[in-house]
Tab-separated table of C-alpha atoms in Angstrom:
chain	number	residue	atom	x	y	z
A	1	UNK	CA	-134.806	155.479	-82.943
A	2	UNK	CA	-131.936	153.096	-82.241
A	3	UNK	CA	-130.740	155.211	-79.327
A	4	UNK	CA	-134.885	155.041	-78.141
A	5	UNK	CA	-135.220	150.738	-78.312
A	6	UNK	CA	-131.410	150.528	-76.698
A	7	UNK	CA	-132.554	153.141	-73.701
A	8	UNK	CA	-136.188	150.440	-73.764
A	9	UNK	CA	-134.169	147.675	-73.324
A	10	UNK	CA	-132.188	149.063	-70.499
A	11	UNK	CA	-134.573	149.977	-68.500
A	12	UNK	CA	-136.675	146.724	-68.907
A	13	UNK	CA	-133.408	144.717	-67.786
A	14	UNK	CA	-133.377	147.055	-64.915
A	15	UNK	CA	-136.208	145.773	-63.875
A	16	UNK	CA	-136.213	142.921	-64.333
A	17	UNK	CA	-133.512	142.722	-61.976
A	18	UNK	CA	-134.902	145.173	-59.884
A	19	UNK	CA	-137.354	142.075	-59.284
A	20	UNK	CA	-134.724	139.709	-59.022
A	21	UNK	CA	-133.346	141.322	-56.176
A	22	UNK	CA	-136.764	141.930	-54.296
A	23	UNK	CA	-137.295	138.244	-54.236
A	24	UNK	CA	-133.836	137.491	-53.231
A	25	UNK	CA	-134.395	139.922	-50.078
A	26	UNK	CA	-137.607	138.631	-49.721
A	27	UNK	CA	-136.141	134.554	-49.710
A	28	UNK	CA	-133.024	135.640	-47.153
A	29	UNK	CA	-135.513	137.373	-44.540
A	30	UNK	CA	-138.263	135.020	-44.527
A	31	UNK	CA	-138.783	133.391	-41.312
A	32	UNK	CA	-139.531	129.785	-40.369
A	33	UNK	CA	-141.464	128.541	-37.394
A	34	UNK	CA	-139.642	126.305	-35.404
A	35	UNK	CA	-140.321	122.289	-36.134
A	36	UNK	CA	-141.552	120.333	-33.859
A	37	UNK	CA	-138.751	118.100	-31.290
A	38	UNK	CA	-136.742	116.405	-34.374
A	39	UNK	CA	-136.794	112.900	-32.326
A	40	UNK	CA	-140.504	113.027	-32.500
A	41	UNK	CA	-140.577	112.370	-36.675
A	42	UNK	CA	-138.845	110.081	-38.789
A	43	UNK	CA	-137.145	112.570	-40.919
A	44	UNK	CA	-136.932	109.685	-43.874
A	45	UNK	CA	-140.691	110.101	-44.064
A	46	UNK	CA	-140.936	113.888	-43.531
A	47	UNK	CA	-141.542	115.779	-46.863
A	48	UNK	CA	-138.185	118.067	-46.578
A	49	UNK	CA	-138.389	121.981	-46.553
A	50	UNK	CA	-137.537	123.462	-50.240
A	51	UNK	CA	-133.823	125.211	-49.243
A	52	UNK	CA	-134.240	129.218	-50.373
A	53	UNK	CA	-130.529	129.701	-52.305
A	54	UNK	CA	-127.814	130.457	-50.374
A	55	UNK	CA	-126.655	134.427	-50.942
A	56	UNK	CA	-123.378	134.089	-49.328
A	57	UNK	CA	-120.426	135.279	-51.448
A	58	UNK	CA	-118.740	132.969	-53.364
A	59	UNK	CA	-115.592	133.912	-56.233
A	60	UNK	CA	-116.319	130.606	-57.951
A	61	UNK	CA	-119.956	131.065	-58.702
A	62	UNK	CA	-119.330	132.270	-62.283
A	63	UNK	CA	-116.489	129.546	-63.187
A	64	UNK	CA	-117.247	126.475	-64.883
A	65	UNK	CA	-118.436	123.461	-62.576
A	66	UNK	CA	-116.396	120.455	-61.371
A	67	UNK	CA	-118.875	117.153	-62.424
A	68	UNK	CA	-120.616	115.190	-59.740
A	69	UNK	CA	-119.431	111.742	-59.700
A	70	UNK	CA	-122.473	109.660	-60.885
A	71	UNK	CA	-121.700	107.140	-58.566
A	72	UNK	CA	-122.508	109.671	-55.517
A	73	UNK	CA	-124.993	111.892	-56.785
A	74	UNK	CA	-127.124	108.969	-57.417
A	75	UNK	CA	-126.775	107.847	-54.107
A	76	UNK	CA	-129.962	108.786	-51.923
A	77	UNK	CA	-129.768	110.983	-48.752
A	78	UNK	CA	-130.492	107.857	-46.398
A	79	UNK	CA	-127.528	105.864	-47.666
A	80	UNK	CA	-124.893	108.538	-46.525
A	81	UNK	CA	-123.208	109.104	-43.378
A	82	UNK	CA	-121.602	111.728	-43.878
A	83	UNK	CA	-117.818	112.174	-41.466
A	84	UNK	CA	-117.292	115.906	-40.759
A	85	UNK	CA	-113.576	116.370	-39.847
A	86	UNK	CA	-111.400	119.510	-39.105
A	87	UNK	CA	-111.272	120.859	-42.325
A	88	UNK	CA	-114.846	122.125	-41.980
A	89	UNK	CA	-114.919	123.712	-38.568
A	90	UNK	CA	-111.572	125.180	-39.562
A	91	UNK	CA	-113.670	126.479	-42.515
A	92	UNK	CA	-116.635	127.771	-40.566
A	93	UNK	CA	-114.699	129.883	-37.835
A	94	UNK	CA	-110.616	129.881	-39.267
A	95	UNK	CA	-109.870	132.430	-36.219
A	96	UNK	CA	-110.235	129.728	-33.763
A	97	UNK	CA	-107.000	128.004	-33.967
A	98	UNK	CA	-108.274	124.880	-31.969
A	99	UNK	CA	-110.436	124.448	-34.881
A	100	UNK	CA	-107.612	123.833	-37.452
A	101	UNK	CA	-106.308	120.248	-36.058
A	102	UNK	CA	-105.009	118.430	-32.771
A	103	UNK	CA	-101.986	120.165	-32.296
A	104	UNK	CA	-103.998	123.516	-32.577
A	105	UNK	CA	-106.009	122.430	-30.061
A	106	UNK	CA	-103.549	120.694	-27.848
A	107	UNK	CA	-101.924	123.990	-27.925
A	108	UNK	CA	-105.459	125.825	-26.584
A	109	UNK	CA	-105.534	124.101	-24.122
A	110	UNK	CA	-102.025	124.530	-22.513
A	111	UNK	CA	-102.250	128.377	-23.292
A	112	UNK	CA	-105.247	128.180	-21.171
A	113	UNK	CA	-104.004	125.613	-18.362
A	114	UNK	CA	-100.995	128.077	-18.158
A	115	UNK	CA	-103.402	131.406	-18.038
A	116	UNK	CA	-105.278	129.999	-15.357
A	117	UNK	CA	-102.249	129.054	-13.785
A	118	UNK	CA	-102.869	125.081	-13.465
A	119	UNK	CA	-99.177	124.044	-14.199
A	120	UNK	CA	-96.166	124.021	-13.248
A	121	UNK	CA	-93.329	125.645	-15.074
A	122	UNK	CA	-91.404	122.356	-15.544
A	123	UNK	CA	-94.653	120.953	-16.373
A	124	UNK	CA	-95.856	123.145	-18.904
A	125	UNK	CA	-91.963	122.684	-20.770
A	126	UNK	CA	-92.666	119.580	-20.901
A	127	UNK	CA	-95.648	119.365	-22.514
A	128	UNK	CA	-94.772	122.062	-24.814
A	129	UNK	CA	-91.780	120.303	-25.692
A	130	UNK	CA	-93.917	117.208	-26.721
A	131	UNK	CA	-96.056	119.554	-29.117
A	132	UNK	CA	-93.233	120.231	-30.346
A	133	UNK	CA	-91.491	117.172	-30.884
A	134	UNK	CA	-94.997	115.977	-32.924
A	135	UNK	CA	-95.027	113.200	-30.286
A	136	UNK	CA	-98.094	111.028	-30.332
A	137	UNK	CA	-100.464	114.210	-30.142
A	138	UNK	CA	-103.680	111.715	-28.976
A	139	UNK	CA	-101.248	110.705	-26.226
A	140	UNK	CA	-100.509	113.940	-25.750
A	141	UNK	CA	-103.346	115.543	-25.256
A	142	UNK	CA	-104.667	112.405	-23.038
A	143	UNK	CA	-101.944	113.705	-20.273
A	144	UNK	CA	-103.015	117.002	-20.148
A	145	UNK	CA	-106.560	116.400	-19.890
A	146	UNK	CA	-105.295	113.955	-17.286
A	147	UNK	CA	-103.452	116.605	-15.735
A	148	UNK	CA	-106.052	118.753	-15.298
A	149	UNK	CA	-108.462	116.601	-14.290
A	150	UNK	CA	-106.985	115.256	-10.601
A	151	UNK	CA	-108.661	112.720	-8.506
A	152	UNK	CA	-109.067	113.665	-4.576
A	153	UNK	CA	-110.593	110.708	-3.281
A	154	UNK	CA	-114.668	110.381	-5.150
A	155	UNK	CA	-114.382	114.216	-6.401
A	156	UNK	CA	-112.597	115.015	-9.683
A	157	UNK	CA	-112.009	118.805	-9.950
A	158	UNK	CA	-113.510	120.176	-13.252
A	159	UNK	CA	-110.534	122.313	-14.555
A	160	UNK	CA	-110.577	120.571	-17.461
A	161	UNK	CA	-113.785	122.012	-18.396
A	162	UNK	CA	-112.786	125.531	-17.380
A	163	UNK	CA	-110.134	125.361	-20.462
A	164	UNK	CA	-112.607	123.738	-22.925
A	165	UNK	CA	-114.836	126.708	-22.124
A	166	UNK	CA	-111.987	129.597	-22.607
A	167	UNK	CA	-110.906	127.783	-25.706
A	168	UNK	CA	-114.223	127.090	-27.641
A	169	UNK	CA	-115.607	130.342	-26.284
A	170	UNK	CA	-118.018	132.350	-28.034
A	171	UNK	CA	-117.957	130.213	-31.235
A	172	UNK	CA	-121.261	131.792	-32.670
A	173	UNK	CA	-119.608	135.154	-33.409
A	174	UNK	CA	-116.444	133.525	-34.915
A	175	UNK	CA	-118.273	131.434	-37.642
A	176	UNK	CA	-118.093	132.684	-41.518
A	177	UNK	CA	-119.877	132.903	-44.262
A	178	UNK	CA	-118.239	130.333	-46.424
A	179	UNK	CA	-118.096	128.253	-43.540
A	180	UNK	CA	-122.125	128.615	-43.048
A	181	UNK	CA	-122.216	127.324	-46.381
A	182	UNK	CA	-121.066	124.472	-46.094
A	183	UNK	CA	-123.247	123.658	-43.021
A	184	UNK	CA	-126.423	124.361	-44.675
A	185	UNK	CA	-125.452	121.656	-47.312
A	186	UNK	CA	-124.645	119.012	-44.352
A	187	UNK	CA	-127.998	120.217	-42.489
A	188	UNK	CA	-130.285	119.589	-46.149
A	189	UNK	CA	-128.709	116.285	-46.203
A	190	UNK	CA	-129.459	115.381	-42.641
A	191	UNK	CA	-133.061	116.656	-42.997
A	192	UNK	CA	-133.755	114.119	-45.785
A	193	UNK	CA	-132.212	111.463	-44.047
A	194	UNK	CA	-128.309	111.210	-44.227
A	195	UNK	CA	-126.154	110.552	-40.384
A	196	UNK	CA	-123.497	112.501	-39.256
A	197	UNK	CA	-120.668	111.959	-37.038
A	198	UNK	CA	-117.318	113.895	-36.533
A	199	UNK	CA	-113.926	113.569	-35.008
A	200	UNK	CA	-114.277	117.328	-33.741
A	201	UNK	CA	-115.254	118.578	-30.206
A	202	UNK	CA	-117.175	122.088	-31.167
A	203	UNK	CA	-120.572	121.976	-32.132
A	204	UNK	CA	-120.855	124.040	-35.090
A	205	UNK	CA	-122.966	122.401	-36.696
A	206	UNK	CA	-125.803	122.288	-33.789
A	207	UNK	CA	-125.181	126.292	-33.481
A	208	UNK	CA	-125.668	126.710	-37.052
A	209	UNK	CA	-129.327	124.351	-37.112
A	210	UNK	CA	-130.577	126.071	-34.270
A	211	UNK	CA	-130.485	129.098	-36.113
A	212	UNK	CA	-132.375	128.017	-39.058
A	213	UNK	CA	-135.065	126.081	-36.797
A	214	UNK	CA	-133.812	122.482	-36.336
A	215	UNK	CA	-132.951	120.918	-33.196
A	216	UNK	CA	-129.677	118.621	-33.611
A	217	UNK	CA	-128.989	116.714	-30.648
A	218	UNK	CA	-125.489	116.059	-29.487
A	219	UNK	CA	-124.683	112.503	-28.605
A	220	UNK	CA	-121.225	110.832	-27.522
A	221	UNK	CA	-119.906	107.228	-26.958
A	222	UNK	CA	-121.174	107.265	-23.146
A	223	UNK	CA	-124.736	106.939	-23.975
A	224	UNK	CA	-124.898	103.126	-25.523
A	225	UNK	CA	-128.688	103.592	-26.190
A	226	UNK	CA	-128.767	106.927	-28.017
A	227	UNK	CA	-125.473	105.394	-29.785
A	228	UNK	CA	-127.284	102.285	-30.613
A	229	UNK	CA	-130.655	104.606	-31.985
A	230	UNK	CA	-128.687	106.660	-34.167
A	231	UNK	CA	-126.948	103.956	-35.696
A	232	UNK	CA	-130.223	101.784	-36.360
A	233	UNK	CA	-131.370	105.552	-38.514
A	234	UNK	CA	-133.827	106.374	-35.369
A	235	UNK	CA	-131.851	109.428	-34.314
A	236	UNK	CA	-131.076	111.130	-37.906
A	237	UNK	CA	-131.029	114.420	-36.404
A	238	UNK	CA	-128.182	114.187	-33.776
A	239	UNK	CA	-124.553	114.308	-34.392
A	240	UNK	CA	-122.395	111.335	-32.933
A	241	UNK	CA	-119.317	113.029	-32.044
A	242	UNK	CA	-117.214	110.291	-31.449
A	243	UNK	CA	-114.298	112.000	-29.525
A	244	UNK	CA	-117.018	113.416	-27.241
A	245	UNK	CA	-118.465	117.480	-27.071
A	246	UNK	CA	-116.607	120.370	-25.354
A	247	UNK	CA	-120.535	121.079	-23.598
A	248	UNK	CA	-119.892	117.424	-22.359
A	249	UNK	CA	-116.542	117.083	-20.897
A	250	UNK	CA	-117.300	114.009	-18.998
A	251	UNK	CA	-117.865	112.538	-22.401
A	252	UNK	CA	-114.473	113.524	-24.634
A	253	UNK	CA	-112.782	110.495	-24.832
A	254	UNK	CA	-108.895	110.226	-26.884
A	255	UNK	CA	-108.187	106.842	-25.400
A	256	UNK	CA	-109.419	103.449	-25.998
A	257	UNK	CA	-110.264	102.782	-22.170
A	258	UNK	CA	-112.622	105.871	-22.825
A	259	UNK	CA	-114.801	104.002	-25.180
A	260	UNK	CA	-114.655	100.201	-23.655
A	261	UNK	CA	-118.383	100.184	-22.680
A	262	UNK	CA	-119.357	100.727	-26.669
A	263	UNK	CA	-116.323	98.148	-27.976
A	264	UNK	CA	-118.068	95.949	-25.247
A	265	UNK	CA	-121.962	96.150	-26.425
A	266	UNK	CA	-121.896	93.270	-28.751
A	267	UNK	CA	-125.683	95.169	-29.993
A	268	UNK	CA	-124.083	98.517	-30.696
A	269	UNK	CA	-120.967	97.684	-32.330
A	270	UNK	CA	-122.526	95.386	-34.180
A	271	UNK	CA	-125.310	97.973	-35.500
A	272	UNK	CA	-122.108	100.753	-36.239
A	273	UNK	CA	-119.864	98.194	-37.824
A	274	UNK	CA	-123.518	97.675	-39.967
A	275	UNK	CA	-123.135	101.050	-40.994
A	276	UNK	CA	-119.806	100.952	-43.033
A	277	UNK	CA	-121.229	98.103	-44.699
A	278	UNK	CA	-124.002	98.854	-45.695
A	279	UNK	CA	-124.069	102.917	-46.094
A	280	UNK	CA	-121.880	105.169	-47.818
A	281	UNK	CA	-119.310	107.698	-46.063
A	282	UNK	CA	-118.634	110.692	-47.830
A	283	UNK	CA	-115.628	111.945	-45.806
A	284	UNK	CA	-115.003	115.973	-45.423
A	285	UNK	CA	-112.339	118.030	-44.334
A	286	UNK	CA	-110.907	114.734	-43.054
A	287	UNK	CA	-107.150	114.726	-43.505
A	288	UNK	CA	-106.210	111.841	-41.147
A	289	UNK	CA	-109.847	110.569	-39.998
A	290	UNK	CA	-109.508	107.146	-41.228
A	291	UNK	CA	-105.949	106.397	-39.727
A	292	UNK	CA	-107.799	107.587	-36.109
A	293	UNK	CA	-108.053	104.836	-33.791
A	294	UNK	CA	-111.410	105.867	-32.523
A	295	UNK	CA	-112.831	105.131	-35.805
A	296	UNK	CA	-110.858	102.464	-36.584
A	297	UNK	CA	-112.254	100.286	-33.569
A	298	UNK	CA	-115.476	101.494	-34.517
A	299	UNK	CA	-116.014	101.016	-37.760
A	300	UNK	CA	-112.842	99.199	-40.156
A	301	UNK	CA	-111.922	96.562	-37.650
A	302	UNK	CA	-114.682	93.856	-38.669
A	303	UNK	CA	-114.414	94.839	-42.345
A	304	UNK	CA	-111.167	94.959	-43.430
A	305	UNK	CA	-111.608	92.047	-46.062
A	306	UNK	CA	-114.816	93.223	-47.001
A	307	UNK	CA	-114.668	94.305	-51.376
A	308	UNK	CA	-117.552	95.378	-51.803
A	309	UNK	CA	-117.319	98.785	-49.996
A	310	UNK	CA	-118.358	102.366	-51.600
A	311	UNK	CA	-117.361	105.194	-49.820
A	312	UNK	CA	-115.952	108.731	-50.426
A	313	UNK	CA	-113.663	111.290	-49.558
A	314	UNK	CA	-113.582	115.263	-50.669
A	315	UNK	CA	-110.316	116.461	-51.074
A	316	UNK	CA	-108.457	119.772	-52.769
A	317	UNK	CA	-106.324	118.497	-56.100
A	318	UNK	CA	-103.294	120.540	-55.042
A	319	UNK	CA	-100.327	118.466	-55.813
A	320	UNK	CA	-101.298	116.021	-58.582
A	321	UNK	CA	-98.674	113.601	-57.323
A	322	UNK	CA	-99.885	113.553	-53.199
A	323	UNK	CA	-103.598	113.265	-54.711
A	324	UNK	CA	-103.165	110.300	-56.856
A	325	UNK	CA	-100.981	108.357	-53.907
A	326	UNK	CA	-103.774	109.916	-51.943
A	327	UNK	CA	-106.409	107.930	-54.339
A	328	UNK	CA	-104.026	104.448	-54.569
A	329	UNK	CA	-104.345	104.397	-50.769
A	330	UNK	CA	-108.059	104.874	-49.961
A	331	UNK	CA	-109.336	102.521	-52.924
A	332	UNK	CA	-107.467	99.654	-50.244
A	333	UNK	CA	-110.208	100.831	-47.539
A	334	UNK	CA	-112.869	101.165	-50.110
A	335	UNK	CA	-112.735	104.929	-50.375
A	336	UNK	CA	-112.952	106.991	-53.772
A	337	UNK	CA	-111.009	110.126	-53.651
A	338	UNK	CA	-112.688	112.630	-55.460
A	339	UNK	CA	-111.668	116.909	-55.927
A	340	UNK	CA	-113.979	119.227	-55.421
A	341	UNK	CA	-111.471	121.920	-57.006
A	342	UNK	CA	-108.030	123.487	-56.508
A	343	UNK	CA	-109.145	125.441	-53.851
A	344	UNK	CA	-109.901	125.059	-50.246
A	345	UNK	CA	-113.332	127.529	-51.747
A	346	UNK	CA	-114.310	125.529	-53.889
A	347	UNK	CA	-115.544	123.104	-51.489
A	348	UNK	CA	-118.774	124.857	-50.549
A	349	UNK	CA	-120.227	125.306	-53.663
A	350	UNK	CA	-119.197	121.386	-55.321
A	351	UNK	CA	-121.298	120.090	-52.054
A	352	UNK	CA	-124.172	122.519	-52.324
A	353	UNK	CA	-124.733	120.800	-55.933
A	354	UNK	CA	-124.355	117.668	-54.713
A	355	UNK	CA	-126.814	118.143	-51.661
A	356	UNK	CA	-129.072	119.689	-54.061
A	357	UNK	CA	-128.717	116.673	-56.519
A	358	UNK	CA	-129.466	114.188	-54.128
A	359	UNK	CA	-132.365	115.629	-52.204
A	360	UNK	CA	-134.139	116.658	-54.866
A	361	UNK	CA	-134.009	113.328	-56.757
A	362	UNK	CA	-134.906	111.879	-53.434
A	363	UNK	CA	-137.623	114.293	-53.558
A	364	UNK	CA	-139.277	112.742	-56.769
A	365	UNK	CA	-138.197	108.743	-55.468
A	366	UNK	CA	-140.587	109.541	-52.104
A	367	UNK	CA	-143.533	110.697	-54.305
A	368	UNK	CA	-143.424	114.783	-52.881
A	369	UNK	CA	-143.134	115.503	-56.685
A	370	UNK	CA	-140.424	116.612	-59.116
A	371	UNK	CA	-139.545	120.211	-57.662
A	372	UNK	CA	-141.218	122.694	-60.304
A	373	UNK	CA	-139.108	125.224	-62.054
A	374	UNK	CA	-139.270	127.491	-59.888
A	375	UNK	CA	-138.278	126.103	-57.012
A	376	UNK	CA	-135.203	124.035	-59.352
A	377	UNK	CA	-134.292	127.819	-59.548
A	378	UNK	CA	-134.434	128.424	-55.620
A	379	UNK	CA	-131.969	125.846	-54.962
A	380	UNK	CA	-129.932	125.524	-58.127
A	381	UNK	CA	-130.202	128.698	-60.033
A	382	UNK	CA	-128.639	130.877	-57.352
A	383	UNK	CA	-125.041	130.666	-59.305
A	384	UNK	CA	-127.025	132.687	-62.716
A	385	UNK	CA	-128.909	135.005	-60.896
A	386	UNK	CA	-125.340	136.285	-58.677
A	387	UNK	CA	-123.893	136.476	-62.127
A	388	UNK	CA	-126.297	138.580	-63.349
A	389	UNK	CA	-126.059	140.658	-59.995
A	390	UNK	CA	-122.644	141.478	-60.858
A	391	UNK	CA	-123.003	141.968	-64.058
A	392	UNK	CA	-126.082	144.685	-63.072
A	393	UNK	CA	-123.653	146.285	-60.138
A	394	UNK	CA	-120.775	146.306	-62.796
């Protein structure tokens, strides 16, 4: 009889997870119809789609969970911008060592000037002998865009944008799972209303949208008016990449002179500045973003007295010592510096909870409802169900 209610049991937790993984297959290969041109629809007054849980693999999902700060999960999606720095492409595709930071990518680019033979011997020595010195890698990298960039009279050959094409090529088959992860946070967030902008020149985060049926526009510090839109909230669904886009090279800038026309604009700057004042930035993967002097002339110049400034920064806790000087040196610039975990994978899964805390208070705040249990489930209860996956493989 005992053996008889043990062998019941079994089989009715078999399937019950026989159903549980049904309507996990069934979530993952659902398909969405495309929405119509993001531009069109102010995306703080669209009711957001309900996120289906992310299945990608995660070795955290089953270890206890790092707390939210209240401060910034209380925050709604419309008062972030959120800063997207190297860290996260690196994340998304790690084989692409132009990803990882400016020396990486410095170093792309000579690999390719040299393949396509563009320099001269004592040329390329010399620049690789400034890599390699850790000279002033903005400066740098200036020259050799320079370089391959010559004037002849009106006509400006486009070598340049041969290299940025061998170097970011093919980025769609070199992103990761953990990586995609991360996105899909960034993307929920932008759909209920938070900005991005990022130092980086790949556009990851467009490829990755386009795939899940939003349209995210690419802007860059030539075009004052789409500038001057997204900062005033009417372009939420673009990314401002303030260094410029590889698919743009006319727009990369790395030099001040690049950007004059914006630090000019009394209208724009003055609607960016706006921004740090009045909005939050939660910075990620962004080791050296706010010592950049891109973003420094856009956005700390006209507040550096200003006390009243909330802004944040995800990093990894692993040296207890770097992270509290870390912490001591951000609080002067307004910036909490908060750990998402010890490791570099934890990251994913700290701001999936967060996105998922934010939009679904904002949810309730712009009257679409408190999400029922079932959908709390879909975008919370992923991290119980994988547990019980493995538990039912094991």
């Amino acid at each position: 009889m005992v053996l008889y209610v043990y062998s019941f049991s079994w089989l009715s937790y078999r399937s019950r997870m026989a159903s549980v993984v049904a309507s996990v297959v069934t979530v993952k290969t659902e398909k969405r119809p495309a929405p119509a041109d993001p531009q069109d629809v102010d995306s703080n007054t669209k009711k957001p789609r309900i996120w289906a849980p992310s299945m990608e693999p995660s070795l955290n999902l089953c270890l206890p969970q790092r707390k939210l700060l209240p401060s910034l999960k209380t925050k709604r999606a419309s008062e972030l911008v959120l800063v997207i720095g190297t860290g996260v492409s690196s994340a998304v595709a790690p084989q692409v060592p132009a990803l990882r930071s400016w020396k990486g990518l410095i170093q792309a680019l000579l690999d390719a000037a040299n393949d396509f033979d563009l320099l001269e011997e004592e040329e390329s020595r010399r620049f690789q002998k400034s890599l390699k010195d850790d000279k002033n890698l903005v400066h740098v990298a200036h020259d050799l865009i320079q370089k391959l960039s010559p004037r002849t009279g009106n006509v400006r050959s486009t070598f340049f944008k041969d290299c940025l094409y061998e170097v970011f090529d093919d980025l769609e088959c070199k992103m990761e799972n953990a990586g995609k992860h991360l996105l899909r946070s960034v993307l929920q967030l932008m759909e209920s209303g938070a900005l991005v902008l990022t130092t980086n020149f790949d556009n990851l985060l467009e490829i990755y949208a386009a795939h899940q049926g939003s349209k995210l526009e690419s802007l860059d510090l030539t075009d004052e008016k789409k500038v001057l839109e997204w900062a005033q909230g009417k372009r939420s669904l673009s990314v401002l990449h303030i260094h410029g886009v590889y698919t743009n090279p006319s727009g990369i800038v790395l030099h001040p002179a690049g950007y004059q026309n914006v630090l000019r604009n009394t209208e724009v700057m003055r609607e960016i500045q706006k921004l740090y004042e009045t909005k939050s930035f939660v910075f990620l993967g962004c080791g050296r973003t706010v010592d950049d002097t891109t973003f420094q002339a856009l956005f700390l110049e006209a507040v550096k007295h200003k006390s009243d400034l909330e802004h944040f920064m995800l990093v990894r806790r692993e040296d207890v010592g770097e992270f509290k000087k870390l912490r001591d040196n951000m609080l002067d610039k307004g910036i909490k510096v908060i750990s998402y975990g010890n490791e570099y994978s934890d990251l994913p899964e700290y701001f999936e909870r967060l996105a998922n805390e934010i939009c679904n208070r904002d949810a309730v705040i712009n009257g679409w409802g408190s999400p029922s249990q079932e959908e709390q489930e879909t975008q919370n209860g992923f991290h119980s169900q994988k547990c019980l996956l493995q538990d039912y493989s094991s």
